[in-house]
Amino acid sequence: MAQINEIEQHTLIALVEDKPGVLNRVASMFRRRGFNIISLAVGNSEQAGLSRMTFVVNGDYRTVSQVAKQLDKLIDVLEVADISEARIVARELAMIKVSTTPMTRGEIIQIVNLFRANIIDVGGDSMIIEITGEGDKIDALYDLLSPFGITEMSRSGIVAMERGKSNGLTDGHKNNNVHSNGTGSS
Amino acid sequence: MELTGAEIVCESLLKEGADVIFGLPGGAVLPLYGALANYPKIRHILVRHEQAAAMAADGYARATGKAGVCVATSGPGATNLVTGIAAAQMDSVPMVAITGQVPRPYIGTDAFQETDVTGVTLPITKHNILVMKVEDVAQAIHDAFYIANSGRPGPVLVDIPRDVLLGAKTEFIWPETHKLPGYRIPGPADETEVIAAAALINQSQRPLIMAGHGMLISHAYSLMTEMAEKAQIPVITTLLGISSIASDHELNLGMSGMHGMAYANLAIDEADLIIGLGMRFDDRVTGRISAFAPNAKFVHVDIDASEIDKNVQTDIGVCGDLKSVMEQLLPKVEPNVHIDWLRHIQELKDQHPSHIVRQSEELLPQYVLQRLTEVTQGHGIVVTGVGQHQMWAAQHCLFREPNTFITSGGLGTMGFEVPAALGAQVGRPDTTVWSVCGDGGFQMTMCDIATAVESGADVKFAILNNKNLGMVHQLQDVFFEKDYMASEFSANPDFVKIAEAYGIRGIRVTKQEEVVDAVQQAMETAGPVIVDFMVKEDEIVFPFIPSGQSVNEMLEEPAHNGTS
């Protein structure tokens, strides 16, 4: 690939067939072409038989445009869009396990409340906190909890959606869609 | 009609018009061979190594435009196909590879001859399919041919477990459609893009067309020649675009790039517009991207959207089927004469005559190839391997008809010349096929001379025998202080005796005056012939732009450097 100039984060969404091996094809394409995935989230979409993937990737416009085109080229990928420029809502879920003592528990609960996070499990010397939000909010909570001793963290990767009626992919979104002069599938 | 999985494969092949398949049986795929015995309309050509099955299918596909089919068993059979599949992927060649897999209950257990073949071939196929139910076999084969042949062609692998091939008899229903919602085939281009492209072409003073493999795949060559003549635009071909315009056409500047014609590269350096048609600005074409065509704007037409802006930043990118785009573009391109530009290019050609073979007492490989296609008068097909002989063939062979040069470009696969020539000859039995071989590449795949003999493939093998790995030798000569580590053969076999061992004619040529006679004799002899041309051993391919460099660093043959 061309040299990466102005590194930016882009959010791409893709609609893919829900079939064995599709994730492997997608991941293999990223690896083989040297593209860098910051986060990837996969799950069911609103349409039966189709999964929706949300990628956060690093790269300048040309690199990310190449990522989108290479994704779109995969037979199992129906639609790809770079929604970075669109008005989107992006959320990530994280679970953070933090060490507690009778001395620190109250302070941790205060922080959790401040972030509107949830405590989903409490043990004698630890608790699990669930937080949903944008990446920086999770990072901020992580930083605040760090002094107490974080023993485990699991993050879901970002899922994103465009505001308004558009589904980000098919309707009225040609500008963000990757170039294709499709005659439609057979 | 109730059929087994294997019988469904055969019925599906017939439906797809696949009347020739190249393969080698083994345990997991054996049920398919059991069925093939009852399908005499499908001609099976037994190779000696699965690599040859894939490369023969490739040669067949390039020569006919139809997907080539190869078959191998699980594990090592399938992995032996890999190089041939990768070559087809790089060069956009339609191919359907069918592999046997271990029975379903054994998958994932590291069973005997088990390899994750869909995993292995994932990055080197256009698509691949593991068929887990006998009811899905027909759809898989149908989709495989459709994907392989359409859009930007490429190889598709279908992996079928042994128990699916053997499977209980199932109703055979030929699917008329494809359920491939993610697969779109570009047709005509967006009209506004075509108008913008035509405007750039009409404004340009020093335009150049660069025609690639897409020109041949989409049969757009006549339209391209028409456009070139209408606006008097010189044409450069990529390695795989060779034969898309006749070698002796006055507007044809031949191949450019690393070993391209000096005047073609110099013209690119001065052009104000590069019109890339069905090509991909490969690094062997561009050299250092930042120094490539520094004065030019770029129009790039390709069927694969991901090729546009991949290597060079285009001014106008047009995604579409090249023939359709040429039909849209041609009426919008205004007649022009470009007198100054053409005159200047003629001067470059006179000053840098890299197409002319120098006079020599020795048997020069370039001389052999020039004479060879003089005898054939530029008709028939030339297939090559990879290395010096390939570059000399690209530079000095004469081509008069489209799609008559078959070579492994993108992957650069040595040994391609033997099986690909065999496949091409099987696909075009009325055509003379010359396999131009290096002595190194020939020895990689010469086991399949037996296949050529057995299948009656009338291939003439011309070995340019310099007793070394010529291109490696050349690179060592220039960049590694003549340290010829591991590039010289001290014990090449006697290729004339090899020919005799296979029961075919072998001819040795050591002098210039024997060349034409040997070529004629080979063509008059029925069946395969091996001609062993004992050429000058340390000849270097000129011109030569070292990897990653630009036209400013181009090395020319001493007598050709413009001072003569």
XYZ file of C-alpha atoms in Angstrom:
750
model
C 0.000 0.000 0.000
C 0.866 3.555 -0.426
C 2.487 5.391 2.402
C 0.133 6.377 5.113
C 0.094 10.125 5.440
C -2.377 11.907 7.675
C -3.375 8.999 9.905
C -7.001 9.184 10.819
C -9.493 6.816 12.314
C -12.296 5.764 10.040
C -15.442 3.882 10.889
C -16.600 1.448 8.227
C -19.710 -0.652 8.269
C -20.330 -3.724 6.155
C -23.246 -6.009 5.558
C -22.036 -9.567 5.032
C -23.550 -12.980 4.533
C -23.946 -14.902 7.758
C -22.001 -17.973 6.625
C -19.107 -19.979 8.042
C -15.743 -18.527 7.173
C -16.847 -14.986 6.333
C -15.072 -13.446 9.314
C -11.970 -15.353 8.274
C -12.152 -13.961 4.731
C -12.523 -10.437 6.023
C -9.741 -10.759 8.589
C -7.469 -12.459 6.064
C -7.928 -9.585 3.612
C -6.925 -7.054 6.275
C -3.876 -9.070 7.262
C -2.715 -9.803 3.734
C -2.914 -6.214 2.557
C -1.348 -4.818 5.698
C -4.375 -2.831 6.822
C -4.683 -2.121 10.496
C -7.915 -2.893 12.362
C -8.357 -0.941 15.582
C -11.588 -2.662 16.424
C -14.051 -5.023 14.827
C -17.528 -5.936 16.015
C -19.791 -8.485 14.338
C -23.364 -9.471 14.997
C -26.764 -10.031 13.458
C -28.238 -7.241 11.389
C -31.907 -6.357 10.968
C -32.051 -8.712 7.980
C -32.159 -12.463 8.424
C -29.092 -14.211 7.050
C -26.976 -11.062 7.069
C -24.466 -9.942 9.661
C -23.286 -6.436 10.208
C -19.655 -5.614 10.858
C -18.333 -2.358 12.255
C -14.649 -1.653 11.697
C -12.509 1.098 13.053
C -9.405 1.389 10.899
C -6.414 3.655 10.808
C -5.264 5.285 7.634
C -5.453 8.219 5.309
C -8.381 8.642 2.966
C -6.760 6.719 0.120
C -5.829 3.752 2.296
C -9.257 3.524 3.844
C -10.890 3.836 0.444
C -8.738 0.895 -0.668
C -9.824 -1.064 2.439
C -13.455 -0.429 1.557
C -12.980 -1.482 -2.069
C -11.120 -4.636 -1.113
C -13.850 -5.489 1.390
C -16.531 -4.893 -1.191
C -14.700 -7.215 -3.582
C -15.202 -10.183 -1.280
C -18.059 -12.242 -2.646
C -19.732 -12.588 0.765
C -19.747 -8.840 1.416
C -22.926 -7.103 0.235
C -22.322 -3.488 1.086
C -19.560 -1.381 2.562
C -19.658 2.226 3.641
C -17.247 4.607 5.289
C -19.508 6.485 7.673
C -16.763 8.547 9.304
C -18.020 11.754 7.730
C -21.661 11.011 8.453
C -23.554 11.903 11.625
C -23.189 8.712 13.557
C -23.755 7.277 16.982
C -20.926 4.986 18.023
C -20.929 2.883 21.155
C -18.708 0.336 22.772
C -19.303 -1.890 25.732
C -16.601 -2.769 28.232
C -16.461 -4.921 31.296
C -13.799 -3.986 33.795
C -12.904 -6.107 36.816
C -11.372 -4.054 39.563
C -9.900 -5.067 42.934
C -11.751 -3.730 45.943
C -11.222 -3.440 49.683
C -13.733 -2.228 52.248
C -11.781 1.034 52.127
C -12.006 1.574 48.358
C -15.449 0.170 47.555
C -17.327 3.405 48.242
C -15.007 5.513 46.155
C -15.282 3.083 43.233
C -19.085 3.124 43.424
C -18.954 6.904 43.288
C -16.849 6.836 40.155
C -19.148 4.242 38.578
C -22.164 6.404 39.248
C -20.432 9.451 37.875
C -19.915 7.594 34.584
C -23.408 6.153 34.614
C -21.813 2.735 34.452
C -23.222 -0.369 36.137
C -21.865 -2.739 38.691
C -22.870 -6.159 37.452
C -21.029 -8.394 39.900
C -19.686 -7.872 43.376
C -17.311 -10.250 45.107
C -15.458 -10.053 48.412
C -12.413 -8.389 46.930
C -13.457 -7.396 43.392
C -16.313 -6.116 41.322
C -17.189 -6.111 37.621
C -18.228 -2.827 36.100
C -20.066 -2.545 32.832
C -19.821 0.641 30.826
C -21.272 1.621 27.475
C -20.195 4.655 25.542
C -17.710 6.081 23.145
C -14.130 4.933 23.324
C -12.784 7.930 25.248
C -15.396 7.562 27.969
C -14.301 3.976 28.517
C -10.663 5.040 28.465
C -11.409 7.720 31.059
C -13.122 5.260 33.390
C -10.258 2.844 32.932
C -7.766 5.529 33.907
C -9.722 6.443 37.022
C -10.082 2.818 38.101
C -6.484 1.890 37.393
C -5.111 2.978 40.787
C -7.448 0.468 42.466
C -6.002 -2.395 40.457
C -7.728 -3.571 37.297
C -7.387 -7.348 36.987
C -9.332 -7.892 33.789
C -10.916 -5.928 30.978
C -12.931 -6.991 27.954
C -14.098 -4.523 25.299
C -16.641 -5.302 22.603
C -15.315 -3.120 19.825
C -17.315 -0.236 18.476
C -20.701 -0.588 16.870
C -21.894 2.407 14.935
C -25.024 3.620 13.235
C -25.968 6.676 11.276
C -28.501 9.049 12.757
C -31.751 9.630 10.912
C -33.623 7.360 8.568
C -30.707 6.221 6.410
C -29.321 2.788 7.199
C -25.862 4.012 6.242
C -25.567 1.559 3.419
C -28.146 1.367 0.691
C -30.348 4.444 0.584
C -29.125 7.839 -0.394
C -25.589 7.158 0.595
C -23.673 7.040 -2.660
C -21.042 9.491 -1.508
C -19.892 7.355 1.326
C -20.390 4.106 -0.460
C -17.428 2.672 -2.261
C -17.449 2.977 -5.981
C -19.351 0.284 -7.754
C -21.233 0.318 -11.006
C -23.120 -2.796 -10.143
C -25.702 -4.159 -12.437
C -27.106 -5.842 -9.377
C -26.609 -9.406 -8.366
C -28.035 -12.118 -10.476
C -32.888 -38.016 -11.829
C -31.287 -39.317 -8.648
C -27.511 -38.980 -8.588
C -24.554 -39.202 -6.231
C -22.522 -36.099 -5.413
C -19.836 -37.217 -7.851
C -22.377 -37.705 -10.635
C -23.819 -34.279 -9.880
C -20.319 -32.800 -10.299
C -20.084 -34.436 -13.746
C -23.581 -33.323 -14.794
C -22.792 -29.814 -13.598
C -19.530 -29.753 -15.552
C -21.438 -30.704 -18.693
C -24.001 -27.990 -17.998
C -21.138 -25.509 -17.761
C -19.663 -26.717 -21.035
C -16.513 -27.985 -19.355
C -15.521 -30.713 -21.737
C -11.865 -30.942 -20.700
C -10.487 -31.320 -17.205
C -6.906 -31.732 -16.069
C -6.272 -33.810 -12.985
C -4.665 -36.562 -11.019
C -6.703 -38.891 -8.807
C -6.234 -39.860 -5.167
C -8.231 -41.349 -2.326
C -10.570 -38.530 -1.370
C -11.459 -37.562 -4.935
C -11.681 -41.113 -6.247
C -15.502 -41.235 -6.187
C -15.430 -38.436 -8.771
C -13.189 -40.537 -11.002
C -15.609 -43.422 -10.565
C -18.349 -41.216 -11.973
C -16.160 -39.684 -14.700
C -15.783 -43.135 -16.222
C -19.459 -42.890 -17.165
C -19.155 -39.419 -18.665
C -17.164 -39.870 -21.871
C -18.131 -36.344 -22.987
C -15.787 -34.995 -20.324
C -12.234 -35.501 -21.454
C -9.904 -36.075 -18.531
C -6.228 -35.367 -19.100
C -4.037 -37.154 -16.602
C -1.078 -35.044 -15.528
C 2.041 -36.241 -13.737
C 1.962 -33.573 -11.031
C -1.068 -31.591 -9.853
C 0.827 -28.344 -10.389
C 0.603 -29.113 -14.092
C -3.165 -29.656 -13.794
C -3.647 -26.132 -12.492
C -1.226 -24.581 -14.987
C -2.688 -26.536 -17.913
C -6.163 -25.373 -16.874
C -4.718 -21.853 -16.798
C -3.229 -22.174 -20.299
C -6.486 -23.660 -21.544
C -8.457 -20.782 -20.048
C -6.199 -18.085 -21.466
C -6.258 -19.655 -24.919
C -10.024 -20.210 -25.044
C -11.474 -17.564 -22.723
C -13.401 -20.351 -20.950
C -12.710 -21.361 -17.354
C -10.108 -24.113 -17.167
C -10.886 -26.981 -14.827
C -8.421 -28.901 -12.680
C -9.023 -31.711 -10.236
C -6.907 -33.016 -7.390
C -7.305 -35.080 -4.298
C -7.189 -33.802 -0.723
C -4.023 -32.838 1.130
C -0.914 -32.950 -1.059
C -2.932 -33.164 -4.260
C -4.675 -29.927 -3.413
C -1.578 -28.168 -2.105
C 0.224 -29.054 -5.328
C -2.392 -26.986 -7.159
C -1.573 -23.936 -5.097
C 1.133 -22.344 -7.274
C -1.012 -22.710 -10.368
C -4.045 -21.239 -8.621
C -2.007 -18.301 -7.309
C -0.720 -17.624 -10.832
C -4.293 -17.609 -12.172
C -5.381 -15.232 -9.424
C -2.582 -12.772 -10.144
C -3.287 -12.798 -13.873
C -7.116 -12.772 -13.673
C -7.539 -16.169 -15.307
C -10.855 -18.012 -14.965
C -10.317 -21.407 -13.362
C -12.394 -23.881 -11.409
C -10.361 -26.167 -9.169
C -12.203 -29.141 -7.726
C -10.563 -30.905 -4.814
C -11.549 -33.958 -2.848
C -11.611 -33.530 0.918
C -11.535 -36.110 3.710
C -15.006 -37.335 4.722
C -16.985 -34.859 6.820
C -16.629 -36.715 10.157
C -12.831 -36.557 9.749
C -12.594 -32.834 9.002
C -10.625 -31.083 11.716
C -9.074 -34.279 13.086
C -5.794 -34.079 11.143
C -6.898 -37.131 9.212
C -4.714 -38.790 6.580
C -4.247 -36.403 3.650
C -6.297 -33.714 5.315
C -5.426 -30.091 4.567
C -7.610 -27.057 5.165
C -7.640 -26.289 1.463
C -10.232 -23.540 1.564
C -8.077 -21.960 4.267
C -4.870 -22.406 2.288
C -6.344 -20.981 -0.909
C -8.379 -18.198 0.690
C -5.987 -15.384 -0.248
C -5.186 -16.785 -3.705
C -8.643 -17.438 -5.064
C -11.387 -15.114 -6.185
C -13.625 -17.270 -4.020
C -13.742 -20.770 -2.603
C -16.475 -23.055 -1.398
C -16.460 -26.063 0.945
C -19.496 -28.135 0.005
C -20.905 -29.849 3.085
C -24.143 -31.248 1.644
C -24.779 -33.250 -1.489
C -27.788 -31.026 -2.235
C -25.411 -28.052 -2.500
C -23.015 -29.573 -5.052
C -24.768 -28.346 -8.210
C -25.190 -24.820 -6.872
C -21.536 -24.714 -5.820
C -20.279 -25.760 -9.255
C -22.688 -23.376 -10.980
C -21.606 -20.468 -8.768
C -17.941 -21.396 -9.170
C -18.073 -21.106 -12.965
C -20.101 -17.929 -12.787
C -17.712 -16.231 -10.393
C -14.621 -17.513 -12.223
C -15.761 -16.302 -15.644
C -17.510 -13.032 -14.870
C -16.310 -9.587 -13.900
C -12.581 -9.659 -13.345
C -12.010 -13.392 -13.874
C -10.163 -15.524 -11.375
C -9.830 -18.975 -9.871
C -12.546 -20.516 -7.709
C -11.885 -23.645 -5.689
C -14.629 -26.106 -4.769
C -13.656 -28.516 -1.994
C -15.905 -31.583 -1.703
C -15.578 -34.183 1.062
C -15.362 -37.780 -0.081
C -18.633 -38.755 1.607
C -20.431 -35.900 -0.139
C -19.109 -37.185 -3.472
C -20.214 -40.692 -2.560
C -23.375 -39.423 -0.893
C -26.763 -41.035 -1.098
C -28.536 -40.517 -4.392
C -30.140 -37.115 -4.504
C -32.451 -35.504 -6.978
C -30.331 -33.546 -9.469
C -31.825 -30.123 -9.941
C -29.775 -27.683 -12.003
C -30.019 -24.287 -10.371
C -30.710 -21.669 -13.000
C -29.790 -18.759 -10.771
C -27.162 -17.733 -8.270
C -27.753 -16.611 -4.729
C -24.796 -14.275 -4.515
C -26.186 -11.028 -3.163
C -22.692 -9.647 -2.506
C -21.407 -10.218 -6.029
C -21.814 -7.446 -8.545
C -20.428 -7.343 -12.047
C -19.657 -3.917 -13.440
C -21.097 -3.347 -16.888
C -20.986 -0.009 -18.704
C -19.461 2.865 -16.810
C -20.957 5.989 -15.365
C -21.420 8.261 -18.407
C -20.100 11.349 -16.623
C -16.822 9.569 -15.935
C -16.523 8.562 -19.580
C -17.179 12.142 -20.683
C -14.503 13.380 -18.291
C -12.068 10.773 -19.594
C -12.774 11.734 -23.200
C -12.223 15.412 -22.347
C -8.772 14.637 -20.947
C -7.937 12.558 -24.004
C -9.115 15.266 -26.386
C -7.111 17.947 -24.567
C -3.879 16.013 -24.374
C -0.914 16.774 -26.600
C 1.203 13.761 -25.706
C -1.147 10.895 -24.852
C -0.239 7.236 -24.497
C -2.507 4.226 -24.226
C -1.315 1.466 -21.911
C -3.204 -1.715 -22.711
C -3.280 -4.607 -20.267
C -4.718 -8.074 -19.952
C -8.236 -6.669 -19.588
C -8.027 -5.635 -23.239
C -7.806 -9.300 -24.228
C -10.165 -10.637 -21.572
C -12.981 -8.299 -22.584
C -12.197 -8.467 -26.328
C -11.846 -4.713 -26.508
C -8.737 -4.734 -28.733
C -10.433 -3.795 -32.004
C -12.083 -0.802 -30.355
C -8.771 0.166 -28.805
C -6.954 0.005 -32.146
C -9.765 2.036 -33.675
C -9.442 4.670 -30.969
C -5.656 4.742 -31.282
C -5.908 5.253 -35.041
C -8.699 7.805 -34.802
C -6.776 10.069 -32.445
C -3.273 8.880 -33.406
C -2.402 7.778 -29.901
C 0.596 5.460 -29.517
C -0.071 2.205 -27.681
C 2.114 0.560 -25.074
C 1.228 -2.907 -23.907
C 1.903 -4.427 -20.531
C 3.411 -7.914 -20.518
C -0.069 -9.456 -20.425
C -1.443 -6.927 -22.891
C 0.934 -8.089 -25.626
C -0.955 -9.183 -28.760
C -3.844 -6.804 -28.077
C -2.456 -4.805 -31.017
C -0.374 -6.262 -33.841
C 3.375 -6.091 -33.173
C 3.986 -4.348 -36.465
C 1.206 -1.786 -36.111
C 2.776 1.644 -36.579
C 1.284 2.948 -33.333
C 2.471 -0.021 -31.247
C 5.434 0.905 -29.062
C 5.637 -2.559 -27.533
C 6.061 -3.331 -23.867
C 7.247 -0.785 -21.334
C 8.548 -1.218 -17.807
C 11.532 -2.963 -16.286
C 12.556 -4.710 -19.505
C 10.390 -2.715 -21.835
C 11.464 -0.864 -24.922
C 13.615 2.146 -24.063
C 11.588 4.452 -26.300
C 8.351 3.292 -24.670
C 9.696 4.174 -21.236
C 11.077 7.484 -22.470
C 7.733 8.300 -24.050
C 5.984 7.611 -20.731
C 8.399 9.997 -19.073
C 7.312 12.787 -21.421
C 3.625 11.931 -21.858
C 1.027 14.382 -20.635
C -1.669 11.713 -20.388
C -1.540 8.006 -19.603
C -4.682 6.119 -20.573
C -4.505 2.841 -18.636
C -6.946 0.360 -20.119
C -7.522 -2.949 -18.351
C -4.201 -2.879 -16.561
C -3.112 -2.316 -12.973
C 0.071 -0.201 -12.891
C 2.076 -3.108 -11.531
C 5.492 -2.265 -10.064
C 7.239 -3.943 -13.008
C 5.435 -1.447 -15.239
C 5.881 1.683 -13.158
C 9.199 1.263 -11.364
C 9.383 3.875 -8.617
C 5.854 5.251 -8.538
C 6.891 8.792 -7.648
C 9.018 9.000 -10.797
C 6.541 7.288 -13.101
C 5.078 9.476 -15.841
C 5.855 12.618 -13.856
C 4.307 14.933 -16.428
C 1.146 12.962 -17.012
C -2.420 12.911 -15.879
C -3.998 9.496 -15.544
C -7.158 8.046 -16.963
C -7.634 4.533 -15.641
C -10.306 2.135 -16.838
C -10.682 -1.165 -15.049
C -13.451 -3.583 -14.168
C -12.074 -3.926 -10.649
C -12.833 -0.783 -8.647
C -10.094 -1.647 -6.169
C -7.431 -1.298 -8.885
C -8.343 2.342 -9.430
C -6.174 4.578 -7.228
C -4.418 1.514 -5.775
C -0.969 2.110 -7.243
C -1.222 5.441 -9.021
C -3.507 8.302 -8.132
C -5.776 8.740 -11.127
C -7.325 11.933 -12.394
C -10.256 10.105 -13.923
C -11.037 6.559 -12.809
C -13.619 4.673 -14.795
C -14.930 1.397 -13.416
C -16.594 -0.855 -15.940
C -16.256 -3.642 -18.415
C -13.557 -2.453 -20.777
C -15.370 -3.318 -23.991
C -18.495 -1.471 -22.855
C -16.402 1.482 -21.747
C -14.535 1.555 -25.071
C -17.880 1.592 -26.871
C -18.908 4.560 -24.745
C -15.565 6.294 -25.119
C -14.800 5.845 -28.817
C -17.455 8.223 -30.210
C -16.424 10.883 -27.695
C -12.760 10.795 -28.667
C -12.113 13.372 -31.355
C -9.922 12.658 -34.381
C -6.443 13.993 -33.914
C -3.037 13.714 -35.532
C -0.508 14.431 -32.765
C 2.130 15.065 -35.419
C 4.799 16.506 -33.113
C 4.320 13.809 -30.522
C 4.511 10.945 -33.014
C 7.539 12.509 -34.692
C 9.236 12.832 -31.340
C 8.515 9.213 -30.494
C 9.982 8.165 -33.829
C 13.137 10.070 -32.899
C 13.252 8.252 -29.563
C 12.867 4.988 -31.421
C 15.680 5.862 -33.837
C 17.956 6.927 -30.990
C 17.119 3.966 -28.718
C 16.398 1.022 -31.027
C 15.916 -1.585 -28.336
C 13.682 -3.654 -30.615
C 16.610 -4.376 -32.935
C 18.675 -7.490 -32.246
C 22.382 -6.785 -32.585
C 24.596 -8.582 -35.061
C 26.608 -11.360 -33.439
C 28.572 -14.459 -34.329
C 27.085 -16.244 -31.349
C 23.640 -17.807 -31.058
C 21.736 -15.023 -29.333
C 18.450 -15.971 -27.655
C 16.837 -12.815 -29.035
C 17.835 -13.897 -32.535
C 16.269 -17.343 -32.019
C 12.930 -15.831 -30.987
C 12.902 -13.318 -33.788
C 13.541 -16.045 -36.375
C 11.023 -18.360 -34.731
C 8.096 -15.983 -35.132
C 9.306 -15.023 -38.595
C 8.796 -18.647 -39.560
C 5.355 -18.726 -37.926
C 4.686 -15.260 -39.403
C 3.301 -14.183 -36.076
C 0.510 -16.749 -36.146
C -0.127 -19.379 -33.507
C 0.362 -19.056 -29.769
C 3.578 -18.432 -27.855
C 3.666 -19.573 -24.237
C 6.581 -18.737 -21.977
C 7.916 -19.440 -18.547
C 9.493 -16.750 -16.449
C 12.839 -15.054 -16.686
C 15.124 -13.847 -19.433
C 13.533 -15.942 -22.182
C 10.147 -14.506 -21.234
C 11.372 -10.938 -21.546
C 13.082 -11.645 -24.868
C 9.895 -13.254 -26.153
C 7.931 -10.187 -25.056
C 10.436 -7.949 -26.800
C 11.182 -9.803 -30.006
C 8.392 -12.218 -30.923
C 5.965 -11.127 -33.587
C 2.230 -11.203 -32.785
C -0.441 -10.584 -35.374
C -3.556 -11.977 -33.684
C -5.106 -11.069 -30.339
C -4.575 -13.311 -27.362
C -1.657 -15.282 -28.714
C 0.890 -14.612 -25.978
C 0.452 -16.623 -22.792
C 2.793 -15.949 -19.922
C 2.818 -15.931 -16.134
C 3.066 -12.225 -15.425
C 1.944 -11.313 -11.937
C 3.156 -14.360 -10.050
C 6.139 -14.974 -12.323
C 5.883 -18.743 -12.166
C 8.836 -20.652 -13.547
C 7.830 -23.973 -15.059
C 4.546 -22.503 -16.320
C 5.672 -22.910 -19.928
C 5.299 -26.683 -20.166
C 1.822 -27.322 -18.712
C 0.326 -23.997 -19.840
C 1.384 -24.716 -23.414
C -0.144 -28.159 -23.148
C -3.403 -26.656 -21.878
C -3.425 -23.976 -24.566
C -2.918 -26.569 -27.290
C -5.710 -28.762 -25.907
C -7.974 -25.703 -25.903
C -7.006 -24.573 -29.398
C -6.110 -27.845 -31.156
C -5.878 -26.227 -34.594
C -3.293 -23.731 -33.460
C 0.449 -24.126 -33.390
C 1.639 -23.645 -29.840
C 5.271 -22.822 -29.209
C 6.382 -23.194 -25.637
C 9.376 -20.942 -25.170
C 11.211 -22.418 -22.210
C 14.130 -21.597 -20.027
C 16.304 -24.579 -19.207
C 15.605 -23.907 -15.536
C 11.818 -23.658 -15.801
C 11.623 -26.561 -18.216
C 13.209 -28.826 -15.642
C 10.627 -27.799 -13.047
C 7.745 -29.267 -15.021
C 9.242 -31.455 -17.735
C 7.617 -34.514 -16.164
C 4.493 -33.329 -17.949
C 6.054 -33.801 -21.381
C 4.578 -37.254 -20.829
C 1.133 -35.659 -20.525
C 1.641 -33.773 -23.783
C 2.642 -36.985 -25.531
C -0.177 -39.007 -23.984
C -2.848 -36.433 -24.799
C -1.546 -35.794 -28.298
C -0.980 -32.113 -27.524
C 1.067 -30.848 -30.426
C 3.328 -28.493 -28.500
C 6.700 -27.418 -29.839
C 9.132 -26.751 -27.022
C 11.904 -24.266 -27.713
C 14.383 -24.361 -24.861
C 16.642 -21.332 -24.722
C 19.369 -23.257 -22.991
C 21.989 -21.028 -21.382
C 22.830 -23.594 -18.695
C 21.878 -21.247 -15.920
C 19.026 -19.490 -14.181
C 19.437 -16.608 -16.565
C 17.567 -13.825 -14.819
C 19.109 -14.682 -11.466
C 22.495 -14.812 -13.160
C 21.860 -11.394 -14.688
C 20.874 -9.867 -11.348
C 23.993 -11.360 -9.754
C 26.033 -10.003 -12.632
C 24.740 -6.471 -12.134
C 24.008 -6.220 -8.408
C 25.997 -8.951 -6.640
C 29.468 -8.447 -8.119
C 29.180 -11.432 -10.438
C 28.844 -13.793 -7.517
C 26.905 -16.493 -9.329
C 25.781 -18.315 -6.212
C 23.411 -21.163 -7.070
C 22.513 -19.972 -10.535
C 24.643 -22.179 -12.792
C 23.771 -25.714 -13.808
C 26.716 -28.062 -14.185
C 24.646 -31.124 -15.011
C 21.722 -30.238 -17.223
C 20.346 -33.333 -18.900
C 20.667 -33.834 -22.641
C 17.280 -32.456 -23.706
C 17.454 -34.214 -27.070
C 17.768 -37.507 -25.238
C 14.943 -36.450 -22.908
C 12.816 -35.992 -26.016
C 13.831 -39.395 -27.288
C 13.055 -40.956 -23.915
C 9.503 -39.662 -24.233
C 9.334 -41.033 -27.758
C 9.330 -37.639 -29.445
C 11.738 -35.790 -31.668
C 14.538 -33.724 -30.223
C 16.643 -31.261 -32.216
C 19.763 -29.484 -31.033
C 20.701 -26.098 -32.437
C 24.088 -24.535 -31.810
C 24.469 -22.107 -34.722
C 22.439 -19.231 -36.111
C 22.117 -20.816 -39.524
C 20.414 -23.879 -38.039
C 17.590 -21.948 -36.358
C 15.088 -21.544 -39.179
C 15.543 -25.092 -40.379
C 15.015 -26.507 -36.868
C 11.848 -24.444 -36.378
C 10.496 -25.595 -39.713
C 11.344 -29.219 -39.001
C 9.650 -29.005 -35.626
C 6.510 -27.626 -37.226
C 6.515 -30.277 -39.923
C 6.822 -33.045 -37.345
C 3.533 -34.305 -35.931
C 3.303 -34.221 -32.153
C 5.484 -32.603 -29.536
C 9.068 -31.721 -30.420
C 11.821 -30.392 -28.183
C 14.305 -28.006 -29.774
C 17.321 -27.375 -27.590
C 18.808 -24.003 -28.558
C 22.281 -23.755 -27.048
C 22.327 -19.998 -26.706
C 24.969 -17.559 -25.510
C 25.315 -18.180 -21.789
C 25.823 -14.743 -20.275
C 23.533 -12.608 -22.360
C 21.778 -9.811 -20.471
C 18.240 -8.544 -21.021
C 18.330 -4.907 -22.054
C 16.843 -2.394 -21.523
C 16.869 -2.817 -17.787
C 15.393 -0.504 -15.177
C 16.530 -1.882 -11.813
C 13.736 -2.679 -9.370
C 12.361 0.424 -7.645
C 14.181 2.783 -10.007
C 12.987 5.038 -12.786
C 13.627 5.589 -16.479
C 16.518 7.844 -15.486
C 18.382 4.780 -14.229
C 17.568 2.698 -17.319
C 20.442 0.577 -18.606
C 20.584 0.049 -22.342
C 22.593 -2.343 -24.451
C 25.952 -0.613 -25.036
C 25.502 -0.369 -28.806
C 21.954 0.866 -28.313
C 22.485 3.738 -25.948
C 21.695 6.383 -28.466
C 25.251 7.322 -29.305
C 25.454 5.097 -32.375
